[in-house]
Amino acid sequence: MENTNACPSGQFEVDGEVLHAVDLPALFGPRLARLPVVLRLLLENAVRNMQGAERDAAVDALLAWLDTGTSTAEIAFQPGRVLMHDTTSTPALVDIAGMRDALAEAGVDPAVLNPGLPVDVSVDHSLAVEIHARRDALARNLEHEIRRNGERYRFLRWAAAVLDGVRIHPPGTGIMHTINLEQLATVVTTEVRGGVRWALPDMMIGTDSHTPMVNGIGVLGWGVGGLEAQTVMFGMPTMLRIPDVIGVKLTGALAPGVLATDLALTVTQRLRAIGVSGEFVEFYGPGVSTLTAGQRSVVANMAPEYGATTGFFPVDGQTTAYLLGTGRSAAQVRLVEACLRFAGLWFDPEAEPTFTRRIEVDLTTVGMHIAGPQRPQDLLDHGDAARVLRAIGFTPRADAGPGAGLPRHAIAIAAITSCTNTSDPALLIAAGLVARKARALGMQVPHWVKTSLGPGSPAAASYLKRAGLLDDLSAVGFDIVGHGCTTCIGNPGPLPEIIRSELAQGRIRPVAAISGNRNFPGRVHPDLDLGFLMSPPLVIAFALAGDAERNLREEPIQTLADGRQVFLRDLWPSHGEVARITAQAVQAPDFARDFRIASQSPLWHQLDAPATPRFPWDPASTALRRPPFASLDQGSQLGRYTAYPLLVVGNDITTDHISPASAIPPDSLVADFLVARGDDRNDLNVFASRRGNWEVMLRAAFHSKTLVNRLAPGAPVAHTLHAPSGQVLPIWEAAARYREEGHAVVLVAGERYGTGSSRDWAAKGQRLLGIRAVLAMGFERIHRSNLVGMGILPLRFARGVGPDTLALQPGDRIVVDAPAQGLDPRCQVPVEILRANGTRETLVTTAGVETQLEVELLRNGGVIPLILRQTMAAHAKTPVAA
């Protein structure tokens, strides 16, 4: 490209108006068709937003990717908007409030610190299923939510009032990714540049790992940590290495009775099997055209479960049909098609782009599936739950007695939950039809099963009612409990008393059946370590069975009073039946109308909030505290140092292990801390609700029953060994002791450290514990980014080295040699193990640092100090040095 500061553009006409856009086909000719669409979108973003030599370098690097299908070059990506939810936005906005305080104390007007991009916040992560199987469950659960979270919600209302571009979507408006699909995403948007109206693809980032759900309608977006989002909000682009792109070719069409959930679980298994870790994934081939946008979005949603950054489906007629079906204007749809065809971004089912790697999925071979019982990638036939559970070999305690007669793997929770499988109306219609047939047969869910229906969209109530299915769902216990994340995020409310009692007596090992996206041990509920992912209609079938140790392919779900056996095939709706009722029941005006009504919630608008430039912290608050790391005093943790391992853990340590979101156990040390400050031990809410209080979250770090700390394997929850004294202490106390003694600490882990949710508190907690580096066999992408954002250095062991081979013992120390000026992306970092017995071992690790911006973040001590220093430099008389 010619080295010029002007953005190269072409013109196209739609509805009589001439608009400008980047004309990729004219600029790049036949090379464009060889690029995956995700890279074409990055190319468009680079051409539109960069200038001169920087733009030329980015363009050259993207085109050079075609030669090898991989690249080490880094480019800047500038999204147009940011999406957050309440439990990631609260800590980010608390950071901003703390940064405003730091600026004011340095003599700078705090009001200068404002996001430079639109920020949408969905209040969806705090709804708990306290009330279920009742017609008034939705209203009562919403009342509980507002009561419990009022202080935090007033803070969010403060942020919306004083920060430019921050918009809050109240409780009850839906799940963030469903809102994105139905309300926020434009696919193509417009802006005025230099007096000229431009059309450009809608591109965004979100502070939740399931942000790629919007890839299902052709919007390029992915999940980032709250810390990375802050860099973007305050004017820094997202720097990324040009990604490897895995092509998933779809052929054929799904068989009757097979649902989008089944395909999503199949893709998850296939991609995890080839070791996907952070790559972009793009779907192509003729099979793509057979999938509705709703089905595509289910598959796209599970990108983090299959290890990918994106799960992208390009735009075609299925996309525009979805836009019309959810109430977008015909004019907007014409703009989308005209712009993307002009820009060379419209889907071609016959195209064969270049990819780093490819796999093929024949849709005709996909069957009915479940996944579990502890990982989303463990794909099973829908009849295999019994076989897998029997292999686990749970035996009730010998002295437990007969008990209440529950099956040993009783279904404790059956939840139609999560944006993943409640945003496509066809899946909820299918569930409703199973309920209708069960109701007609007089079937009831066993009394020990806690049932719930938590659709991602308030429009679901309208189309289910229009289809006459709300009553059928209610008859089997699946009343709508609210429009939020509920059980999927770990907010299922209390387990049934009979389950708690039988579990405490050792008679059962209960199971969750959910339509969510994750089933890690303790994810759904701290007392449940087994769970199966499945489609919404299968959730109802398992709920009716009440026993997870049931082969639903061959065994009856129930035997009726007259002796008739009811099998899954007797309840399962036909493809035609689902399609017909979906077409009749779903109406485009529902989506905007129901969202508008939910947005006008009186309970939300009655919450008063301050409107001062600085937030007035309440020193007695147990929900909101000014964070210590929102300070110019935070410095770099790089250098050469000798450290004790604070914890040594194995593979698949999730962010739920590191910083839980679920209910605060009333008998925990965290509960003791809160009760000592006036909170009710029986109404402590969930850990996620306390993410505005660093003192609580510090004590919550690594609070997980299922986490095994190899330094102290028999220690109580959230405890570790303080090596110099030999004492087992709460982790935060041990960390404080090390700090007082002048000792550095690190953490050692296995594969896929930080898998799961995008929560930045999983990194913030480690920074508050004083962890300077995490040495692991591998990192999940978002958590690695969050560690860097908090100034913690991720180090990857060489292949074959890890916790097992190192066999670290109490008293062993680790020397890390990572000086600030010697750090570069993916550089080698020497590490030495100093054994307690006096021997030494030398290792070479690789810095888990992907871009030069990440190097700068580590040199500055993280995102927040860098933002503060840049703001000071822009608005103070004397720039503040790093």
mmCIF file of C-alpha atoms in Angstrom, residues 598-800:
data_model
loop_
_atom_site.group_PDB
_atom_site.id
_atom_site.type_symbol
_atom_site.label_atom_id
_atom_site.label_comp_id
_atom_site.label_asym_id
_atom_site.label_seq_id
_atom_site.Cartn_x
_atom_site.Cartn_y
_atom_site.Cartn_z
ATOM 1 C CA ALA A 598 -37.510 -4.651 31.584
ATOM 2 C CA SER A 599 -35.224 -1.607 31.365
ATOM 3 C CA GLN A 600 -37.875 0.483 33.081
ATOM 4 C CA SER A 601 -37.795 -1.655 36.255
ATOM 5 C CA PRO A 602 -39.085 0.467 39.162
ATOM 6 C CA LEU A 603 -36.897 -1.448 41.627
ATOM 7 C CA TRP A 604 -33.816 -0.357 39.703
ATOM 8 C CA HIS A 605 -34.795 3.241 39.131
ATOM 9 C CA GLN A 606 -35.716 3.720 42.798
ATOM 10 C CA LEU A 607 -32.079 3.217 43.789
ATOM 11 C CA ASP A 608 -30.558 6.598 44.578
ATOM 12 C CA ALA A 609 -26.917 7.242 43.663
ATOM 13 C CA PRO A 610 -24.402 10.049 44.197
ATOM 14 C CA ALA A 611 -23.405 12.215 41.236
ATOM 15 C CA THR A 612 -20.053 13.585 42.434
ATOM 16 C CA PRO A 613 -16.899 13.229 40.292
ATOM 17 C CA ARG A 614 -15.317 11.149 43.087
ATOM 18 C CA PHE A 615 -17.172 8.249 44.615
ATOM 19 C CA PRO A 616 -17.888 8.716 48.349
ATOM 20 C CA TRP A 617 -16.472 5.519 49.876
ATOM 21 C CA ASP A 618 -18.161 4.264 53.039
ATOM 22 C CA PRO A 619 -15.497 2.953 55.447
ATOM 23 C CA ALA A 620 -18.081 0.600 56.991
ATOM 24 C CA SER A 621 -18.991 -0.992 53.656
ATOM 25 C CA THR A 622 -18.360 -4.695 53.120
ATOM 26 C CA ALA A 623 -19.179 -4.411 49.391
ATOM 27 C CA LEU A 624 -17.065 -1.479 48.153
ATOM 28 C CA ARG A 625 -13.572 -0.425 49.231
ATOM 29 C CA ARG A 626 -10.992 1.725 47.502
ATOM 30 C CA PRO A 627 -8.485 -0.754 46.016
ATOM 31 C CA PRO A 628 -4.837 -0.419 47.070
ATOM 32 C CA PHE A 629 -3.554 -1.171 43.568
ATOM 33 C CA ALA A 630 -5.325 1.911 42.085
ATOM 34 C CA SER A 631 -2.264 3.922 42.983
ATOM 35 C CA LEU A 632 0.831 5.461 41.476
ATOM 36 C CA ASP A 633 2.848 3.658 44.139
ATOM 37 C CA GLN A 634 2.470 0.286 42.410
ATOM 38 C CA GLY A 635 5.760 -0.594 40.757
ATOM 39 C CA SER A 636 7.159 -3.335 38.577
ATOM 40 C CA GLN A 637 7.596 -6.826 40.001
ATOM 41 C CA LEU A 638 10.221 -7.762 37.420
ATOM 42 C CA GLY A 639 13.825 -8.409 38.396
ATOM 43 C CA ARG A 640 16.003 -11.160 39.785
ATOM 44 C CA TYR A 641 14.720 -12.635 43.028
ATOM 45 C CA THR A 642 14.530 -15.788 45.094
ATOM 46 C CA ALA A 643 10.992 -16.869 45.992
ATOM 47 C CA TYR A 644 9.123 -19.482 47.937
ATOM 48 C CA PRO A 645 6.269 -21.205 46.110
ATOM 49 C CA LEU A 646 3.078 -20.010 47.817
ATOM 50 C CA LEU A 647 1.105 -22.843 46.202
ATOM 51 C CA VAL A 648 1.895 -25.734 43.886
ATOM 52 C CA VAL A 649 -1.111 -26.991 41.923
ATOM 53 C CA GLY A 650 -1.831 -29.384 39.067
ATOM 54 C CA ASN A 651 -3.651 -29.254 35.727
ATOM 55 C CA ASP A 652 -6.911 -27.522 34.830
ATOM 56 C CA ILE A 653 -6.923 -25.006 37.658
ATOM 57 C CA THR A 654 -9.858 -22.805 36.757
ATOM 58 C CA THR A 655 -10.577 -19.214 37.625
ATOM 59 C CA ASP A 656 -13.340 -20.652 39.824
ATOM 60 C CA HIS A 657 -10.606 -22.350 41.847
ATOM 61 C CA ILE A 658 -8.573 -19.155 42.007
ATOM 62 C CA SER A 659 -11.379 -16.675 42.709
ATOM 63 C CA PRO A 660 -14.775 -18.311 43.256
ATOM 64 C CA ALA A 661 -18.066 -16.732 42.222
ATOM 65 C CA SER A 662 -20.463 -19.009 44.100
ATOM 66 C CA ALA A 663 -22.115 -18.695 47.495
ATOM 67 C CA ILE A 664 -19.920 -17.701 50.442
ATOM 68 C CA PRO A 665 -19.959 -20.678 52.831
ATOM 69 C CA PRO A 666 -21.351 -19.527 56.184
ATOM 70 C CA ASP A 667 -18.751 -21.595 58.068
ATOM 71 C CA SER A 668 -15.753 -20.119 56.210
ATOM 72 C CA LEU A 669 -13.099 -17.670 57.364
ATOM 73 C CA VAL A 670 -14.421 -15.263 54.744
ATOM 74 C CA ALA A 671 -17.815 -15.452 56.432
ATOM 75 C CA ASP A 672 -16.182 -14.812 59.818
ATOM 76 C CA PHE A 673 -14.531 -11.693 58.398
ATOM 77 C CA LEU A 674 -17.853 -10.366 57.083
ATOM 78 C CA VAL A 675 -19.857 -11.253 60.184
ATOM 79 C CA ALA A 676 -17.304 -9.440 62.348
ATOM 80 C CA ARG A 677 -18.171 -6.341 60.312
ATOM 81 C CA GLY A 678 -21.901 -6.649 60.806
ATOM 82 C CA ASP A 679 -23.111 -8.911 58.001
ATOM 83 C CA ASP A 680 -25.684 -11.676 58.506
ATOM 84 C CA ARG A 681 -24.023 -15.106 58.415
ATOM 85 C CA ASN A 682 -27.122 -16.581 56.780
ATOM 86 C CA ASP A 683 -27.330 -13.968 54.013
ATOM 87 C CA LEU A 684 -23.794 -13.390 52.771
ATOM 88 C CA ASN A 685 -24.598 -13.545 49.049
ATOM 89 C CA VAL A 686 -21.987 -14.862 46.595
ATOM 90 C CA PHE A 687 -18.276 -14.173 46.277
ATOM 91 C CA ALA A 688 -18.922 -12.374 42.972
ATOM 92 C CA SER A 689 -20.991 -9.757 44.798
ATOM 93 C CA ARG A 690 -17.928 -8.794 46.868
ATOM 94 C CA ARG A 691 -15.574 -8.026 43.980
ATOM 95 C CA GLY A 692 -15.699 -4.348 44.886
ATOM 96 C CA ASN A 693 -14.069 -5.131 48.254
ATOM 97 C CA TRP A 694 -10.427 -6.117 47.970
ATOM 98 C CA GLU A 695 -10.218 -7.272 51.586
ATOM 99 C CA VAL A 696 -12.889 -9.910 51.008
ATOM 100 C CA MET A 697 -11.463 -11.024 47.686
ATOM 101 C CA LEU A 698 -7.974 -11.358 49.137
ATOM 102 C CA ARG A 699 -9.366 -13.816 51.682
ATOM 103 C CA ALA A 700 -11.395 -15.552 48.963
ATOM 104 C CA ALA A 701 -8.339 -16.326 46.825
ATOM 105 C CA PHE A 702 -8.074 -20.084 46.124
ATOM 106 C CA HIS A 703 -11.145 -20.774 48.257
ATOM 107 C CA SER A 704 -12.163 -24.069 46.643
ATOM 108 C CA LYS A 705 -12.923 -27.468 48.110
ATOM 109 C CA THR A 706 -11.632 -29.202 45.006
ATOM 110 C CA LEU A 707 -8.295 -27.383 44.784
ATOM 111 C CA VAL A 708 -5.335 -29.561 45.824
ATOM 112 C CA ASN A 709 -2.316 -27.611 47.025
ATOM 113 C CA ARG A 710 0.623 -29.991 46.726
ATOM 114 C CA LEU A 711 2.582 -28.129 49.384
ATOM 115 C CA ALA A 712 -0.117 -28.981 51.925
ATOM 116 C CA PRO A 713 -2.454 -31.571 50.362
ATOM 117 C CA GLY A 714 -4.402 -32.246 53.555
ATOM 118 C CA ALA A 715 -4.778 -28.616 54.592
ATOM 119 C CA PRO A 716 -8.168 -26.944 55.087
ATOM 120 C CA VAL A 717 -9.720 -24.979 52.225
ATOM 121 C CA ALA A 718 -7.684 -21.896 51.209
ATOM 122 C CA HIS A 719 -4.676 -22.805 53.400
ATOM 123 C CA THR A 720 -1.027 -23.365 52.558
ATOM 124 C CA LEU A 721 2.276 -24.129 54.191
ATOM 125 C CA HIS A 722 4.484 -21.287 55.382
ATOM 126 C CA ALA A 723 7.775 -23.051 54.697
ATOM 127 C CA PRO A 724 10.133 -21.214 57.072
ATOM 128 C CA SER A 725 7.951 -21.932 60.112
ATOM 129 C CA GLY A 726 6.336 -25.164 58.950
ATOM 130 C CA GLN A 727 2.922 -23.763 59.898
ATOM 131 C CA VAL A 728 -0.234 -24.324 57.840
ATOM 132 C CA LEU A 729 -1.956 -20.955 57.578
ATOM 133 C CA PRO A 730 -4.741 -19.302 55.583
ATOM 134 C CA ILE A 731 -3.161 -18.425 52.249
ATOM 135 C CA TRP A 732 -3.498 -14.683 52.734
ATOM 136 C CA GLU A 733 -1.886 -14.919 56.178
ATOM 137 C CA ALA A 734 0.986 -16.992 54.836
ATOM 138 C CA ALA A 735 1.483 -14.435 52.060
ATOM 139 C CA ALA A 736 1.507 -11.611 54.591
ATOM 140 C CA ARG A 737 4.064 -13.510 56.699
ATOM 141 C CA TYR A 738 6.341 -13.963 53.691
ATOM 142 C CA ARG A 739 6.012 -10.252 52.886
ATOM 143 C CA GLU A 740 6.873 -9.211 56.451
ATOM 144 C CA GLU A 741 9.927 -11.480 56.354
ATOM 145 C CA GLY A 742 11.093 -9.974 53.057
ATOM 146 C CA HIS A 743 10.528 -13.105 50.994
ATOM 147 C CA ALA A 744 9.127 -13.096 47.452
ATOM 148 C CA VAL A 745 6.525 -15.698 46.451
ATOM 149 C CA VAL A 746 5.573 -17.397 43.174
ATOM 150 C CA LEU A 747 3.015 -20.005 42.138
ATOM 151 C CA VAL A 748 3.667 -23.249 40.253
ATOM 152 C CA ALA A 749 0.979 -24.936 38.143
ATOM 153 C CA GLY A 750 0.332 -27.523 35.444
ATOM 154 C CA GLU A 751 -1.493 -27.336 32.115
ATOM 155 C CA ARG A 752 -4.282 -24.870 31.269
ATOM 156 C CA TYR A 753 -3.801 -22.683 34.310
ATOM 157 C CA GLY A 754 -6.645 -20.170 34.575
ATOM 158 C CA THR A 755 -9.146 -21.959 32.363
ATOM 159 C CA GLY A 756 -12.764 -20.812 32.632
ATOM 160 C CA SER A 757 -14.260 -17.400 33.229
ATOM 161 C CA SER A 758 -12.529 -14.135 32.399
ATOM 162 C CA ARG A 759 -12.649 -12.753 35.944
ATOM 163 C CA ASP A 760 -9.842 -10.303 36.573
ATOM 164 C CA TRP A 761 -10.000 -10.946 40.321
ATOM 165 C CA ALA A 762 -8.289 -14.267 39.680
ATOM 166 C CA ALA A 763 -5.225 -12.138 38.824
ATOM 167 C CA LYS A 764 -5.895 -9.316 41.287
ATOM 168 C CA GLY A 765 -6.067 -11.763 44.171
ATOM 169 C CA GLN A 766 -2.686 -13.179 43.211
ATOM 170 C CA ARG A 767 -1.170 -9.691 43.034
ATOM 171 C CA LEU A 768 -2.504 -8.863 46.498
ATOM 172 C CA LEU A 769 -0.957 -12.098 47.750
ATOM 173 C CA GLY A 770 2.376 -10.799 46.469
ATOM 174 C CA ILE A 771 2.818 -13.426 43.741
ATOM 175 C CA ARG A 772 5.476 -12.085 41.357
ATOM 176 C CA ALA A 773 5.382 -14.855 38.746
ATOM 177 C CA VAL A 774 3.281 -17.870 37.858
ATOM 178 C CA LEU A 775 5.284 -20.764 36.431
ATOM 179 C CA ALA A 776 2.996 -23.150 34.564
ATOM 180 C CA MET A 777 2.987 -25.755 31.831
ATOM 181 C CA GLY A 778 0.351 -23.711 29.996
ATOM 182 C CA PHE A 779 -2.046 -20.796 30.445
ATOM 183 C CA GLU A 780 -5.534 -20.088 29.215
ATOM 184 C CA ARG A 781 -5.486 -16.933 27.103
ATOM 185 C CA ILE A 782 -7.599 -14.495 29.124
ATOM 186 C CA HIS A 783 -6.091 -15.367 32.484
ATOM 187 C CA ARG A 784 -2.585 -15.000 31.068
ATOM 188 C CA SER A 785 -3.567 -11.522 29.875
ATOM 189 C CA ASN A 786 -5.028 -10.673 33.270
ATOM 190 C CA LEU A 787 -1.836 -11.763 35.031
ATOM 191 C CA VAL A 788 0.158 -9.423 32.821
ATOM 192 C CA GLY A 789 -2.410 -6.704 33.464
ATOM 193 C CA MET A 790 -1.695 -6.984 37.189
ATOM 194 C CA GLY A 791 2.072 -6.979 36.702
ATOM 195 C CA ILE A 792 2.516 -10.725 37.310
ATOM 196 C CA LEU A 793 4.917 -12.466 34.941
ATOM 197 C CA PRO A 794 3.578 -15.697 33.353
ATOM 198 C CA LEU A 795 6.367 -18.200 32.672
ATOM 199 C CA ARG A 796 5.899 -21.376 30.629
ATOM 200 C CA PHE A 797 7.941 -24.429 31.479
ATOM 201 C CA ALA A 798 9.708 -26.275 28.698
ATOM 202 C CA ARG A 799 7.878 -29.309 27.341
ATOM 203 C CA GLY A 800 7.925 -32.170 29.805
#
